[in-house]
């Protein structure tokens, strides 16, 4: 199975999640500034919420995917909303890609809210999520 991990982060929180996911998947986590260059089975897309929405750079990354992707798996963190899944799914499907029904989400620190998140447990939970996903 060919796997890629891409992430977008402003604070480093999402990068931590992406690196944990990538390590379990046996690949390297790369920022979304690194386009996909070959067909893959699974794209783990790590992202988060900024001003109650998905960052424009993430939307552009998805829209510009020009290789075959079996499915996109959402990995997200946010301080207030429960998930970025619906926002990512909408853009993924508009781009003609398939969105996995599986996702991993945890709280992310924003100012003093959810201090220290994602924490060690969140990262371990992300690893467990990937392990279970890959075993399906």
C-alpha positions as a Markdown table, in Angstrom:
| # | Residue | x | y | z |
|---|---|---|---|---|
| 1 | Unk | 0.0 | 0.0 | 0.0 |
| 2 | Unk | 1.4 | 3.4 | -1.0 |
| 3 | Unk | 0.8 | 6.0 | 1.7 |
| 4 | Unk | 1.6 | 9.7 | 2.0 |
| 5 | Unk | 1.2 | 12.1 | 4.9 |
| 6 | Unk | 0.8 | 15.8 | 4.4 |
| 7 | Unk | 0.1 | 18.5 | 7.0 |
| 8 | Unk | -0.6 | 22.2 | 7.5 |
| 9 | Unk | 0.3 | 23.9 | 10.7 |
| 10 | Unk | 0.8 | 27.4 | 12.1 |
| 11 | Unk | 1.7 | 26.4 | 15.7 |
| 12 | Unk | 3.4 | 23.0 | 15.3 |
| 13 | Unk | 0.6 | 21.1 | 16.9 |
| 14 | Unk | -0.6 | 19.5 | 13.7 |
| 15 | Unk | 3.0 | 18.7 | 12.7 |
| 16 | Unk | 3.3 | 16.6 | 15.9 |
| 17 | Unk | 0.2 | 14.6 | 14.9 |
| 18 | Unk | 1.4 | 14.2 | 11.3 |
| 19 | Unk | 4.8 | 12.9 | 12.5 |
| 20 | Unk | 3.2 | 10.3 | 14.8 |
| 21 | Unk | 0.9 | 9.2 | 12.0 |
| 22 | Unk | 3.8 | 9.0 | 9.5 |
| 23 | Unk | 6.0 | 7.1 | 11.8 |
| 24 | Unk | 3.4 | 4.4 | 12.3 |
| 25 | Unk | 2.7 | 4.3 | 8.5 |
| 26 | Unk | 6.4 | 4.0 | 7.7 |
| 27 | Unk | 6.6 | 7.2 | 5.7 |
| 28 | Unk | 7.8 | 10.8 | 6.2 |
| 29 | Unk | 5.4 | 13.6 | 7.1 |
| 30 | Unk | 5.7 | 16.5 | 4.7 |
| 31 | Unk | 4.1 | 19.9 | 4.7 |
| 32 | Unk | 1.4 | 20.6 | 2.1 |
| 33 | Unk | 3.9 | 22.8 | 0.3 |
| 34 | Unk | 5.3 | 19.5 | -1.0 |
| 35 | Unk | 2.9 | 18.3 | -3.7 |
| 36 | Unk | 2.1 | 14.6 | -4.2 |
| 37 | Unk | 4.2 | 13.3 | -7.0 |
| 38 | Unk | 3.0 | 9.8 | -7.5 |
| 39 | Unk | -0.3 | 7.8 | -7.3 |
| 40 | Unk | -1.0 | 6.6 | -3.8 |
| 41 | Unk | -3.6 | 4.5 | -2.0 |
| 42 | Unk | -4.0 | 6.6 | 1.1 |
| 43 | Unk | -3.4 | 10.3 | 1.9 |
| 44 | Unk | -3.4 | 11.1 | 5.6 |
| 45 | Unk | -4.1 | 14.8 | 5.6 |
| 46 | Unk | -3.4 | 16.5 | 8.9 |
| 47 | Unk | -5.0 | 19.9 | 9.4 |
| 48 | Unk | -6.6 | 22.1 | 11.9 |
| 49 | Unk | -9.1 | 25.0 | 12.3 |
| 50 | Unk | -8.1 | 28.7 | 12.0 |
| 51 | Unk | -10.9 | 31.3 | 12.6 |
| 52 | Unk | -13.5 | 28.6 | 12.5 |
| 53 | Unk | -12.5 | 27.3 | 9.1 |
| 54 | Unk | -10.0 | 25.3 | 7.1 |
| 55 | Unk | -6.9 | 27.2 | 6.0 |
| 56 | Unk | -7.0 | 28.4 | 2.4 |
| 57 | Unk | -3.7 | 26.7 | 1.8 |
| 58 | Unk | -5.2 | 23.3 | 2.7 |
| 59 | Unk | -8.1 | 24.0 | 0.3 |
| 60 | Unk | -5.6 | 24.9 | -2.5 |
| 61 | Unk | -3.5 | 21.8 | -1.8 |
| 62 | Unk | -6.6 | 19.5 | -2.2 |
| 63 | Unk | -7.8 | 21.3 | -5.3 |
| 64 | Unk | -4.3 | 20.9 | -6.9 |
| 65 | Unk | -3.9 | 17.2 | -6.4 |
| 66 | Unk | -3.2 | 15.8 | -9.8 |
| 67 | Unk | -2.3 | 12.2 | -9.1 |
| 68 | Unk | -4.5 | 9.3 | -8.3 |
| 69 | Unk | -5.4 | 9.0 | -4.6 |
| 70 | Unk | -7.4 | 6.0 | -3.4 |
| 71 | Unk | -8.8 | 7.9 | -0.4 |
| 72 | Unk | -8.1 | 10.8 | 1.9 |
| 73 | Unk | -8.1 | 10.2 | 5.6 |
| 74 | Unk | -8.7 | 13.3 | 7.8 |
| 75 | Unk | -6.4 | 13.9 | 10.8 |
| 76 | Unk | -7.3 | 17.0 | 12.7 |
| 77 | Unk | -7.0 | 19.0 | 15.9 |
| 78 | Unk | -9.1 | 22.0 | 17.0 |
| 79 | Unk | -9.7 | 23.9 | 20.2 |
| 80 | Unk | -13.4 | 24.6 | 19.8 |
| 81 | Unk | -15.0 | 22.6 | 17.0 |
| 82 | Unk | -15.2 | 18.8 | 17.1 |
| 83 | Unk | -13.6 | 18.1 | 13.8 |
| 84 | Unk | -12.6 | 19.4 | 10.4 |
| 85 | Unk | -14.0 | 16.3 | 8.7 |
| 86 | Unk | -17.1 | 17.9 | 7.1 |
| 87 | Unk | -15.1 | 20.9 | 5.7 |
| 88 | Unk | -12.3 | 18.6 | 4.3 |
| 89 | Unk | -14.9 | 16.1 | 2.9 |
| 90 | Unk | -16.7 | 18.9 | 1.0 |
| 91 | Unk | -13.5 | 20.1 | -0.7 |
| 92 | Unk | -12.1 | 16.5 | -1.3 |
| 93 | Unk | -15.3 | 15.4 | -3.0 |
| 94 | Unk | -15.6 | 18.7 | -5.1 |
| 95 | Unk | -12.1 | 17.8 | -6.3 |
| 96 | Unk | -13.3 | 14.3 | -7.5 |
| 97 | Unk | -11.4 | 12.5 | -4.7 |
| 98 | Unk | -12.8 | 9.9 | -2.3 |
| 99 | Unk | -13.0 | 10.8 | 1.4 |
| 100 | Unk | -12.5 | 8.0 | 3.9 |
| 101 | Unk | -15.2 | 7.7 | 6.6 |
| 102 | Unk | -12.4 | 7.1 | 9.1 |
| 103 | Unk | -10.8 | 10.1 | 10.8 |
| 104 | Unk | -8.7 | 11.0 | 13.9 |
| 105 | Unk | -9.4 | 14.2 | 15.8 |
| 106 | Unk | -8.2 | 15.5 | 19.1 |
| 107 | Unk | -8.1 | 18.8 | 20.9 |
| 108 | Unk | -5.5 | 21.3 | 20.0 |
| 109 | Unk | -4.2 | 24.2 | 22.1 |
| 110 | Unk | -5.3 | 27.7 | 21.3 |
| 111 | Unk | -4.0 | 30.4 | 23.6 |
| 112 | Unk | -4.7 | 29.0 | 27.1 |
| 113 | Unk | -7.5 | 26.7 | 25.9 |
| 114 | Unk | -6.5 | 23.0 | 26.0 |
| 115 | Unk | -3.0 | 23.8 | 27.1 |
| 116 | Unk | -0.4 | 21.2 | 26.0 |
| 117 | Unk | -2.7 | 19.5 | 23.4 |
| 118 | Unk | -2.1 | 17.5 | 21.5 |
| 119 | Unk | -0.4 | 15.7 | 24.3 |
| 120 | Unk | 1.3 | 12.3 | 24.6 |
| 121 | Unk | -2.0 | 10.4 | 24.9 |
| 122 | Unk | -3.4 | 12.2 | 21.8 |
| 123 | Unk | -0.3 | 11.2 | 19.9 |
| 124 | Unk | -0.6 | 7.6 | 21.1 |
| 125 | Unk | -4.2 | 7.6 | 20.1 |
| 126 | Unk | -3.3 | 8.8 | 16.7 |
| 127 | Unk | -0.8 | 5.9 | 16.3 |
| 128 | Unk | -3.5 | 3.4 | 17.4 |
| 129 | Unk | -5.9 | 4.9 | 14.9 |
| 130 | Unk | -3.4 | 4.5 | 12.0 |
| 131 | Unk | -2.5 | 1.0 | 13.1 |
| 132 | Unk | -6.2 | 0.0 | 13.1 |
| 133 | Unk | -6.8 | 1.8 | 9.8 |
| 134 | Unk | -4.0 | 0.0 | 8.1 |
| 135 | Unk | -5.1 | -3.4 | 9.4 |
| 136 | Unk | -8.6 | -3.0 | 8.0 |
